[in-house]
Short mmCIF file of C-alpha atoms and ligand atoms in Angstrom, two decimals:
data_model
loop_
_atom_site.label_atom_id
_atom_site.label_comp_id
_atom_site.label_asym_id
_atom_site.label_seq_id
_atom_site.Cartn_x
_atom_site.Cartn_y
_atom_site.Cartn_z
CA MET A 122 1.83 18.15 23.75
CA THR A 123 -1.44 19.91 23.00
CA LEU A 124 -4.62 18.04 22.40
CA PRO A 125 -6.93 19.52 19.75
CA ALA A 126 -9.82 21.53 21.23
CA GLN A 127 -12.57 19.13 20.13
CA ALA A 128 -10.94 16.22 21.99
CA CYS A 129 -10.54 18.45 25.07
CA THR A 130 -14.25 19.23 24.89
CA LEU A 131 -15.12 15.53 24.90
CA ILE A 132 -12.84 14.80 27.83
CA ALA A 133 -14.13 17.83 29.78
CA THR A 134 -17.74 16.77 29.12
CA LEU A 135 -17.10 13.33 30.60
CA ASN A 136 -15.09 14.76 33.51
CA GLN A 137 -17.87 17.21 34.37
CA SER A 138 -20.24 14.28 34.72
CA GLY A 139 -17.81 12.63 37.09
CA TYR A 140 -16.14 10.17 34.72
CA GLU A 141 -12.50 9.64 33.84
CA ALA A 142 -11.55 10.24 30.22
CA TYR A 143 -8.28 10.23 28.26
CA ALA A 144 -7.02 10.43 24.72
CA VAL A 145 -5.48 7.05 23.98
CA GLY A 146 -3.56 4.90 21.52
CA GLY A 147 -2.31 6.09 18.15
CA ALA A 148 -3.18 9.74 18.78
CA VAL A 149 -0.98 9.91 21.89
CA ARG A 150 1.83 8.13 20.07
CA ASP A 151 1.63 10.50 17.12
CA MET A 152 1.43 13.65 19.24
CA LEU A 153 4.52 12.57 21.21
CA ARG A 154 6.30 12.14 17.89
CA GLY A 155 5.33 15.66 16.95
CA LYS A 156 2.92 14.48 14.31
CA ALA A 157 -0.69 15.65 14.15
CA PRO A 158 -2.88 12.59 14.84
CA ASP A 159 -5.17 11.30 12.07
CA ASP A 160 -7.96 10.61 14.49
CA ILE A 161 -8.30 10.78 18.25
CA ASP A 162 -9.76 7.97 20.30
CA ILE A 163 -11.04 8.61 23.80
CA THR A 164 -11.21 6.01 26.56
CA THR A 165 -13.42 6.38 29.65
CA ASN A 166 -14.71 4.55 32.69
CA ALA A 167 -18.27 5.60 31.80
CA SER A 168 -20.31 2.56 30.74
CA PRO A 169 -21.90 2.53 27.29
CA GLU A 170 -25.27 3.61 28.77
CA GLN A 171 -23.60 6.37 30.78
CA MET A 172 -21.79 7.63 27.66
CA VAL A 173 -25.06 7.77 25.75
CA ASP A 174 -26.48 9.79 28.61
CA VAL A 175 -23.52 12.19 28.88
CA PHE A 176 -23.54 12.84 25.14
CA SER A 177 -27.31 13.11 24.78
CA SER A 178 -27.02 16.66 23.43
CA PHE A 179 -24.33 15.67 20.86
CA ARG A 180 -24.80 13.92 17.56
CA THR A 181 -23.78 10.30 18.15
CA ILE A 182 -23.64 7.03 16.24
CA PRO A 183 -24.13 3.93 18.40
CA THR A 184 -22.70 1.36 15.91
CA GLY A 185 -20.04 -0.15 18.21
CA LEU A 186 -21.95 0.26 21.45
CA ARG A 187 -22.12 -3.46 22.22
CA LEU A 188 -18.29 -3.49 22.39
CA GLY A 189 -18.32 -0.21 24.31
CA THR A 190 -17.72 2.30 21.50
CA LEU A 191 -19.86 5.35 20.89
CA THR A 192 -19.01 7.62 17.99
CA VAL A 193 -19.50 11.27 18.92
CA LEU A 194 -19.55 13.95 16.24
CA ILE A 195 -18.24 17.44 16.84
CA ASP A 196 -18.54 19.77 13.85
CA ARG A 197 -18.92 16.63 11.72
CA THR A 198 -15.61 15.18 12.97
CA PRO A 199 -16.19 11.72 14.41
CA PHE A 200 -14.49 10.65 17.65
CA GLU A 201 -14.66 7.14 19.03
CA VAL A 202 -15.28 7.10 22.75
CA THR A 203 -14.82 3.65 24.28
CA THR A 204 -15.47 2.27 27.75
CA TYR A 205 -12.36 0.84 29.49
CA ARG A 206 -12.26 -2.73 28.36
CA THR A 207 -10.37 -5.96 28.83
CA ASP A 208 -10.51 -8.72 26.27
CA GLY A 209 -11.44 -12.29 27.18
CA THR A 210 -9.94 -15.41 25.64
CA TYR A 211 -9.21 -15.61 21.92
CA SER A 212 -10.18 -18.95 20.44
CA ASP A 213 -10.06 -18.00 16.75
CA GLY A 214 -6.63 -16.35 16.96
CA ARG A 215 -8.10 -13.09 15.87
CA HIS A 216 -11.08 -11.82 17.93
CA PRO A 217 -11.72 -11.93 21.66
CA ASP A 218 -14.55 -14.34 22.54
CA THR A 219 -15.86 -11.81 25.05
CA VAL A 220 -15.02 -8.29 26.12
CA CYS A 221 -15.45 -7.08 29.68
CA PHE A 222 -15.82 -3.51 30.78
CA THR A 223 -13.47 -2.52 33.60
CA SER A 224 -12.94 0.45 35.88
CA SER A 225 -9.17 0.42 35.47
CA LEU A 226 -7.39 2.51 32.85
CA THR A 227 -4.26 0.37 33.26
CA ASP A 228 -6.24 -2.76 32.39
CA ASP A 229 -7.55 -1.06 29.26
CA LEU A 230 -4.03 -0.04 28.25
CA ALA A 231 -2.77 -3.58 28.91
CA ARG A 232 -5.01 -5.08 26.19
CA ARG A 233 -3.36 -2.89 23.52
CA ASP A 234 -0.77 -4.25 21.13
CA PHE A 235 2.48 -2.31 21.50
CA THR A 236 3.78 -0.14 24.33
CA VAL A 237 3.89 2.92 22.06
CA ASN A 238 0.16 2.38 21.43
CA ALA A 239 -0.62 1.82 25.11
CA MET A 240 -0.35 5.34 26.50
CA ALA A 241 -3.10 7.73 27.56
CA TYR A 242 -3.09 11.48 27.88
CA HIS A 243 -5.15 13.98 29.83
CA PRO A 244 -4.86 17.76 29.32
CA SER A 245 -4.24 18.43 33.02
CA GLU A 246 -2.90 15.05 34.27
CA GLY A 247 -0.43 14.65 31.43
CA LEU A 248 0.87 11.32 30.15
CA ILE A 249 -0.20 7.96 31.63
CA ASP A 250 2.37 5.41 30.58
CA PRO A 251 2.39 2.23 32.68
CA PHE A 252 4.29 0.09 30.13
CA GLY A 253 7.24 2.29 29.19
CA GLY A 254 5.80 3.43 25.89
CA GLN A 255 7.58 6.76 25.91
CA ASP A 256 11.00 5.14 26.39
CA ASP A 257 10.29 2.77 23.52
CA LEU A 258 9.05 5.63 21.39
CA ASN A 259 12.22 7.60 22.04
CA ALA A 260 14.31 4.54 21.24
CA GLY A 261 12.37 3.89 18.02
CA ARG A 262 11.34 0.49 19.31
CA LEU A 263 8.20 -1.62 19.07
CA ARG A 264 7.57 -3.92 21.98
CA CYS A 265 4.47 -5.94 22.76
CA VAL A 266 2.62 -5.06 25.93
CA GLY A 267 3.29 -8.19 28.01
CA GLU A 268 4.53 -11.49 26.62
CA ALA A 269 4.95 -11.27 22.84
CA THR A 270 4.17 -14.90 21.96
CA GLU A 271 1.01 -14.67 24.02
CA ARG A 272 -0.08 -11.40 22.42
CA PHE A 273 0.55 -12.62 18.86
CA SER A 274 -1.17 -15.94 19.62
CA GLU A 275 -4.24 -14.10 20.86
CA ASP A 276 -4.56 -11.98 17.72
CA ALA A 277 -2.43 -12.70 14.67
CA LEU A 278 -3.30 -9.35 13.10
CA ARG A 279 -0.82 -7.84 15.56
CA ILE A 280 1.99 -9.58 13.62
CA ALA A 281 1.02 -7.67 10.49
CA ARG A 282 0.60 -4.48 12.54
CA LEU A 283 4.16 -4.94 13.81
CA LEU A 284 5.52 -4.93 10.27
CA ARG A 285 3.30 -1.97 9.39
CA PHE A 286 4.38 0.14 12.36
CA MET A 287 8.05 -0.77 11.81
CA SER A 288 7.69 0.55 8.29
CA VAL A 289 5.53 3.60 8.93
CA LEU A 290 7.33 4.75 12.09
CA ASP A 291 10.72 3.52 10.83
CA PHE A 292 11.16 1.65 14.11
CA THR A 293 12.90 -1.60 14.96
CA ALA A 294 11.27 -4.43 16.89
CA GLU A 295 12.54 -5.36 20.34
CA GLU A 296 14.18 -8.78 20.28
CA ALA A 297 11.48 -10.93 21.92
CA THR A 298 8.78 -9.17 19.88
CA LEU A 299 10.68 -9.80 16.64
CA ARG A 300 11.36 -13.43 17.52
CA ALA A 301 7.73 -14.09 18.41
CA ALA A 302 6.51 -12.50 15.17
CA LYS A 303 8.80 -14.75 13.11
CA GLU A 304 7.87 -17.81 15.12
CA LEU A 305 4.14 -17.26 14.91
CA CYS A 306 3.80 -15.69 11.45
CA GLU A 307 1.94 -18.72 10.06
CA ARG A 308 -0.95 -17.67 12.25
CA LEU A 309 -1.55 -14.88 9.74
CA THR A 310 -3.59 -17.45 7.81
CA LEU A 311 -6.24 -16.75 10.47
CA VAL A 312 -6.48 -13.11 9.37
CA ALA A 313 -8.96 -12.03 6.69
CA ALA A 314 -7.47 -11.03 3.33
CA GLU A 315 -8.91 -7.51 3.60
CA ARG A 316 -7.11 -6.89 6.88
CA LYS A 317 -3.84 -8.17 5.44
CA ARG A 318 -4.32 -5.88 2.47
CA VAL A 319 -4.84 -2.86 4.72
CA GLU A 320 -1.66 -3.54 6.71
CA LEU A 321 0.36 -4.30 3.58
CA THR A 322 -0.86 -1.12 1.90
CA LYS A 323 0.14 1.00 4.87
CA ALA A 324 3.49 -0.78 5.24
CA LEU A 325 4.31 -0.35 1.56
CA VAL A 326 4.33 3.42 1.69
CA GLY A 327 6.31 3.69 4.93
CA THR A 328 9.76 5.23 5.13
CA GLY A 329 11.09 2.18 6.98
CA PHE A 330 9.70 -0.40 4.58
CA GLU A 331 13.01 -1.90 3.50
CA ALA A 332 14.31 -2.41 7.02
CA ALA A 333 10.97 -3.84 8.17
CA ALA A 334 10.63 -6.24 5.24
CA VAL A 335 14.25 -7.38 5.52
CA ALA A 336 13.82 -7.97 9.26
CA LEU A 337 10.58 -9.91 8.73
CA PRO A 338 10.69 -11.76 5.38
CA GLU A 339 8.54 -14.53 6.89
CA VAL A 340 5.79 -12.04 7.62
CA MET A 341 6.02 -10.50 4.15
CA GLY A 342 5.79 -14.04 2.76
CA GLN A 343 2.57 -14.57 4.70
CA LEU A 344 1.05 -11.30 3.55
CA VAL A 345 2.21 -11.77 -0.04
CA PRO A 346 2.74 -15.50 -0.70
CA ALA A 347 3.85 -14.70 -4.27
CA LEU A 348 7.05 -13.32 -2.75
CA ARG A 349 7.96 -16.51 -0.91
CA PRO A 350 9.95 -18.17 -3.74
CA CYS A 351 11.89 -14.90 -4.14
CA ILE A 352 13.26 -14.93 -0.59
CA GLY A 353 16.93 -15.93 -0.81
CA PHE A 354 16.68 -16.68 -4.55
CA GLU A 355 20.18 -15.92 -5.89
CA GLN A 356 20.37 -14.43 -9.38
CA TYR A 357 23.90 -15.50 -10.50
CA ASN A 358 24.12 -12.41 -12.62
CA PRO A 359 26.82 -9.73 -12.51
CA HIS A 360 24.16 -7.01 -12.76
CA HIS A 361 22.44 -8.30 -9.66
CA LYS A 362 24.16 -8.25 -6.32
CA PHE A 363 21.04 -9.06 -4.28
CA ASP A 364 18.71 -12.03 -4.18
CA VAL A 365 15.32 -11.47 -5.82
CA TYR A 366 13.58 -10.61 -2.55
CA LYS A 367 16.20 -8.16 -1.31
CA HIS A 368 16.33 -6.50 -4.72
CA THR A 369 12.56 -6.21 -4.75
CA ILE A 370 12.33 -4.73 -1.27
CA ARG A 371 15.09 -2.24 -1.92
CA ALA A 372 13.43 -1.23 -5.20
CA VAL A 373 10.12 -0.64 -3.38
CA GLN A 374 11.90 1.60 -0.89
CA ASN A 375 13.55 3.55 -3.72
CA ALA A 376 10.27 3.96 -5.62
CA SER A 377 8.24 7.13 -5.60
CA ASN A 378 5.69 7.05 -2.82
CA ASP A 379 2.66 6.06 -4.86
CA LEU A 380 0.78 2.89 -3.94
CA ILE A 381 0.34 1.71 -7.53
CA VAL A 382 4.01 2.17 -8.35
CA ARG A 383 5.02 0.46 -5.12
CA LEU A 384 2.69 -2.49 -5.68
CA ALA A 385 4.01 -2.89 -9.21
CA VAL A 386 7.58 -2.83 -7.93
CA LEU A 387 6.71 -5.26 -5.13
CA LEU A 388 5.44 -7.81 -7.64
CA HIS A 389 7.55 -7.03 -10.72
CA ASP A 390 9.91 -9.97 -10.28
CA VAL A 391 7.70 -12.61 -8.65
CA GLY A 392 7.93 -14.62 -11.89
CA LYS A 393 11.73 -14.74 -11.76
CA PRO A 394 12.18 -17.95 -9.75
CA SER A 395 10.07 -19.97 -12.19
CA CYS A 396 11.85 -18.49 -15.24
CA PHE A 397 15.39 -19.04 -13.95
CA LYS A 398 18.00 -20.60 -16.29
CA ARG A 399 21.79 -20.59 -16.09
CA ASP A 400 23.76 -20.40 -19.32
CA GLU A 401 26.98 -22.31 -20.14
CA ASN A 402 28.96 -19.66 -18.27
CA GLY A 403 26.85 -20.09 -15.16
CA ILE A 404 25.17 -16.71 -15.60
CA GLY A 405 21.54 -16.58 -14.49
CA HIS A 406 18.78 -15.41 -16.87
CA PHE A 407 15.07 -14.94 -16.43
CA TYR A 408 13.68 -14.78 -19.96
CA GLY A 409 10.00 -14.03 -20.13
CA HIS A 410 9.65 -13.25 -16.45
CA PRO A 411 7.61 -10.01 -16.82
CA ALA A 412 4.64 -11.89 -18.31
CA VAL A 413 4.90 -14.62 -15.67
CA SER A 414 5.18 -12.00 -12.92
CA ARG A 415 2.09 -10.33 -14.29
CA ALA A 416 0.10 -13.57 -14.19
CA ILE A 417 1.21 -14.39 -10.64
CA ALA A 418 0.55 -10.80 -9.55
CA GLU A 419 -2.96 -10.91 -10.91
CA ARG A 420 -3.78 -13.88 -8.71
CA GLN A 421 -2.05 -12.33 -5.73
CA LEU A 422 -3.85 -8.99 -5.99
CA LYS A 423 -7.17 -10.77 -6.37
CA GLU A 424 -6.44 -12.94 -3.34
CA LEU A 425 -5.73 -9.81 -1.32
CA ARG A 426 -8.99 -8.30 -2.60
CA PHE A 427 -7.45 -5.26 -4.19
CA ASP A 428 -10.02 -3.26 -6.11
CA ASN A 429 -10.17 -3.61 -9.86
CA ALA A 430 -8.93 -0.12 -10.65
CA THR A 431 -5.76 -0.66 -8.61
CA THR A 432 -5.17 -4.10 -10.10
CA GLN A 433 -5.70 -2.89 -13.66
CA ALA A 434 -3.26 -0.04 -13.08
CA VAL A 435 -0.60 -2.29 -11.55
CA LEU A 436 -0.58 -5.25 -13.96
CA PRO A 437 0.48 -3.46 -17.17
CA LEU A 438 3.39 -1.89 -15.30
CA ILE A 439 4.62 -5.32 -14.24
CA LYS A 440 4.28 -6.67 -17.76
CA ALA A 441 6.10 -3.64 -19.19
CA HIS A 442 8.80 -3.20 -16.57
CA ASP A 443 11.57 -4.53 -18.80
CA ILE A 444 10.66 -2.87 -22.10
CA ASP A 445 12.97 -0.25 -23.57
CA LEU A 446 12.29 3.41 -23.08
CA PRO A 447 14.74 5.01 -25.51
CA ALA A 448 14.73 8.75 -26.16
CA ASP A 449 12.79 8.27 -29.39
CA ARG A 450 9.52 10.07 -30.01
CA LYS A 451 7.87 7.34 -32.05
CA ILE A 452 8.75 4.62 -29.58
CA LEU A 453 7.64 6.78 -26.67
CA LYS A 454 4.29 7.36 -28.38
CA ARG A 455 3.96 3.57 -28.72
CA ARG A 456 4.58 3.24 -25.00
CA LEU A 457 1.99 5.94 -24.36
CA GLN A 458 -0.45 4.06 -26.56
CA LEU A 459 0.20 0.94 -24.49
CA LEU A 460 0.03 2.50 -21.04
CA GLY A 461 -1.74 5.84 -21.23
CA LYS A 462 -0.35 8.96 -19.63
CA ASP A 463 -0.59 7.89 -15.97
CA GLY A 464 0.77 4.45 -16.76
CA PHE A 465 3.67 5.91 -18.71
CA GLU A 466 4.68 8.19 -15.86
CA ARG A 467 4.43 5.33 -13.42
CA LEU A 468 6.49 3.08 -15.68
CA LEU A 469 9.29 5.63 -15.51
CA ALA A 470 9.08 5.45 -11.73
CA VAL A 471 9.03 1.63 -11.73
CA LYS A 472 12.05 1.44 -14.03
CA GLU A 473 13.97 3.97 -11.98
CA ALA A 474 13.26 2.06 -8.79
CA ASP A 475 14.13 -1.28 -10.37
CA ALA A 476 17.42 -0.12 -11.85
CA SER A 477 18.46 1.66 -8.69
CA ALA A 478 18.26 -1.51 -6.62
CA CYS A 479 20.42 -4.02 -8.50
CA ARG A 480 23.70 -3.45 -6.70
CA PRO A 481 24.83 -1.35 -3.76
CA ASP A 482 26.45 1.03 -6.26
CA SER A 483 23.49 1.17 -8.70
CA VAL A 484 22.63 4.59 -10.01
CA PRO A 485 19.12 5.17 -11.37
CA PRO A 486 18.88 5.53 -15.16
CA ASP A 487 18.80 9.04 -16.52
CA PHE A 488 15.39 9.56 -18.10
CA GLY A 489 15.98 13.29 -18.52
CA GLU A 490 15.78 13.20 -22.32
CA VAL A 491 12.83 10.77 -22.23
CA ARG A 492 10.97 13.12 -19.90
CA ARG A 493 11.76 16.08 -22.15
CA LEU A 494 10.40 14.28 -25.23
CA TYR A 495 7.38 13.09 -23.27
CA LYS A 496 6.57 16.65 -22.27
CA GLU A 497 7.01 17.75 -25.89
CA ILE A 498 4.56 15.05 -27.05
CA LEU A 499 1.99 16.17 -24.48
CA ASP A 500 2.51 19.89 -25.09
CA ALA A 501 2.01 19.37 -28.82
CA ASP A 502 -1.18 17.43 -28.06
CA GLU A 503 0.12 14.62 -30.21
CA CYS A 504 -2.04 11.65 -30.92
CA PHE A 505 -1.19 8.36 -29.21
CA SER A 506 -4.60 6.82 -28.59
CA LEU A 507 -7.77 6.15 -30.58
CA ARG A 508 -9.39 8.90 -28.55
CA ASP A 509 -7.00 11.48 -30.00
CA LEU A 510 -7.45 10.32 -33.60
CA ALA A 511 -9.00 12.94 -35.93
CA VAL A 512 -11.39 10.28 -37.27
CA ASN A 513 -13.58 7.96 -35.20
CA GLY A 514 -15.72 4.90 -35.87
CA ASN A 515 -18.83 6.96 -36.62
CA ASP A 516 -16.98 8.97 -39.25
CA LEU A 517 -16.08 5.71 -40.98
CA ILE A 518 -19.69 4.51 -40.89
CA VAL A 519 -20.82 7.82 -42.41
CA LEU A 520 -18.26 7.27 -45.17
CA GLY A 521 -20.05 3.98 -45.91
CA TYR A 522 -18.03 1.35 -44.08
CA PRO A 523 -20.17 -1.39 -42.56
CA LYS A 524 -20.51 -1.59 -38.77
CA GLY A 525 -18.37 -4.42 -37.41
CA PRO A 526 -14.80 -5.49 -36.83
CA LEU A 527 -13.51 -3.80 -40.00
CA ILE A 528 -14.01 -0.39 -38.34
CA GLY A 529 -11.65 -1.40 -35.53
CA THR A 530 -9.07 -2.71 -37.97
CA ILE A 531 -9.09 0.54 -39.95
CA LEU A 532 -8.88 2.72 -36.83
CA ASP A 533 -5.95 0.69 -35.48
CA ALA A 534 -4.14 1.01 -38.79
CA MET A 535 -4.75 4.76 -38.84
CA LEU A 536 -3.46 5.18 -35.31
CA ASP A 537 -0.42 3.15 -36.23
CA ALA A 538 0.27 5.38 -39.21
CA VAL A 539 -0.13 8.52 -37.12
CA ILE A 540 2.11 7.27 -34.31
CA THR A 541 4.85 6.27 -36.76
CA GLU A 542 4.39 9.71 -38.34
CA THR A 543 3.68 8.32 -41.81
CA LEU A 544 0.36 10.22 -41.80
CA PRO A 545 -0.64 13.53 -40.21
CA ASN A 546 -3.53 13.34 -37.75
CA THR A 547 -6.07 15.16 -39.95
CA ALA A 548 -9.51 13.98 -41.10
CA ASP A 549 -8.59 14.50 -44.78
CA ALA A 550 -5.40 12.50 -44.67
CA LEU A 551 -6.96 9.72 -42.63
CA THR A 552 -10.07 9.29 -44.80
CA ALA A 553 -7.96 9.33 -47.95
CA TYR A 554 -5.80 6.61 -46.43
CA ALA A 555 -8.85 4.51 -45.51
CA LYS A 556 -10.36 4.79 -48.96
CA GLU A 557 -7.09 3.84 -50.57
CA CYS A 558 -6.42 0.76 -48.40
CA TRP A 559 -10.03 -0.38 -47.97
CA PRO A 560 -11.84 0.70 -51.17
CA LEU A 561 -15.57 0.95 -50.66
P1 LIG B 850 -3.43 4.43 12.90
O1 LIG B 850 -4.82 4.92 13.21
O2 LIG B 850 -2.42 5.45 12.64
O3 LIG B 850 -3.45 3.34 11.89
P2 LIG B 850 -3.55 3.42 15.55
O4 LIG B 850 -2.48 3.02 16.54
O5 LIG B 850 -4.46 4.50 15.94
O6 LIG B 850 -2.83 3.71 14.19
P3 LIG B 850 -5.89 1.81 15.22
O7 LIG B 850 -6.07 0.60 14.39
O8 LIG B 850 -6.64 3.04 14.92
O9 LIG B 850 -4.33 2.09 15.24
O10 LIG B 850 -6.18 1.36 16.72
C1 LIG B 850 -6.26 2.26 17.81
C2 LIG B 850 -5.58 1.65 19.04
O11 LIG B 850 -6.22 0.43 19.39
C3 LIG B 850 -4.13 1.27 18.84
O12 LIG B 850 -3.26 2.37 19.06
C4 LIG B 850 -3.94 0.19 19.84
O13 LIG B 850 -3.80 0.74 21.14
C5 LIG B 850 -5.28 -0.52 19.82
N1 LIG B 850 -5.33 -1.66 18.88
C6 LIG B 850 -5.75 -1.63 17.59
N2 LIG B 850 -5.73 -2.84 17.04
C7 LIG B 850 -5.28 -3.68 17.99
C8 LIG B 850 -5.06 -5.09 18.06
N3 LIG B 850 -5.28 -5.86 17.00
N4 LIG B 850 -4.63 -5.60 19.23
C9 LIG B 850 -4.42 -4.81 20.31
N5 LIG B 850 -4.61 -3.50 20.30
C10 LIG B 850 -5.05 -2.92 19.18
MG1 LIG B 851 -6.22 5.21 14.84
#
């Protein structure tokens, strides 16, 4: 395991002043897994004032100093250096009421959530691992440091972090840790929506998402309440072997690794339970569910404080997830008109994921011909939006049409005629068509 030079510099600087210092937490975990760490946190027995002193010739940002964290910049890369700390009692189920600085590295490691996140590393001393983190890492196992129910009761965010790390690391949870997370998952109501969103977002793009979400449906139901009615909801349909939740989770795992696609897949069927009907043969149907899913998803994404751009990219995919995508140029141009280029490509991904997760033997649909036609439409620069139309609103005003809603009506009709290939996309043809249908 080799620590990047900048982190070694920070540790050496503290050591030279007589303080202990170690890389800690996620960076150690990731390096042991052979993955370059995203960021490296340093822990030290130097007090906040002593750190400020030691790093007086460095650029520093004192934002977290009250809680013992000094951000030190080396070549513009920020490192968080934190005084060994223990956390006091937790009365809000989320934040410690007080933090205490300590002189013991082991005490600092003991406050951390999982054993794999509770290791420290020093370039010459090697690994410091008082809680068996390396064994758990090698076994692909997440285990709370100490008693799981106690740790999850202190800070409910750790329950969401468990699901996230199970997904991202593709790890399982040790039995007592899993049991405690299920038992205490309702405490996630104490966690701010933004924090839930962050953990959900990370979990969604993990390689172990399906296994994590199947192991912890209660936790998923807390993070995404819209999914709760889907859990265990049987479909009574020969095309569907799985309940709505299991189908959804499997489809997410099969989806391309793009957050917008995965969010759309996660929420594409949330309207199914409320649209469920069984016909005279006992077969289940869900007529109209895409629009209902869309409406529920809109509320859910808002509740989780997703940004508007993400939400507006996700919702049309949910609404459109069941529409046909035949290998037909005109229909594909209609779909492009509806969704735009990015949306169209994502819809292909959503549909592939959806169809691949209906039964254990599902094979994804073959969109080869659709993709070929799509590429042809793009290569030929064909028109499928008002933006591509050879005539715009101003042109119509210059021709003498009055400003107002009529302009929009004419443009829509022109676009329609071009997409259905009844008119070529040229200014002459389009103006002639306008004059004929809407004489001045
Ligand atoms: P990543 O940065 O890849 O998301 P990480 O493990 O570094 O993962 P951070 O949120 O950066 O996670 O936290 C750094 C370290 O702080 C963790 O490795 C863990 O030791 C500790 N930690 C973070 N959040 C908590 C928490 N809620 N409870 C206990 N320890 C925590
Ligand atoms: Mg980190």
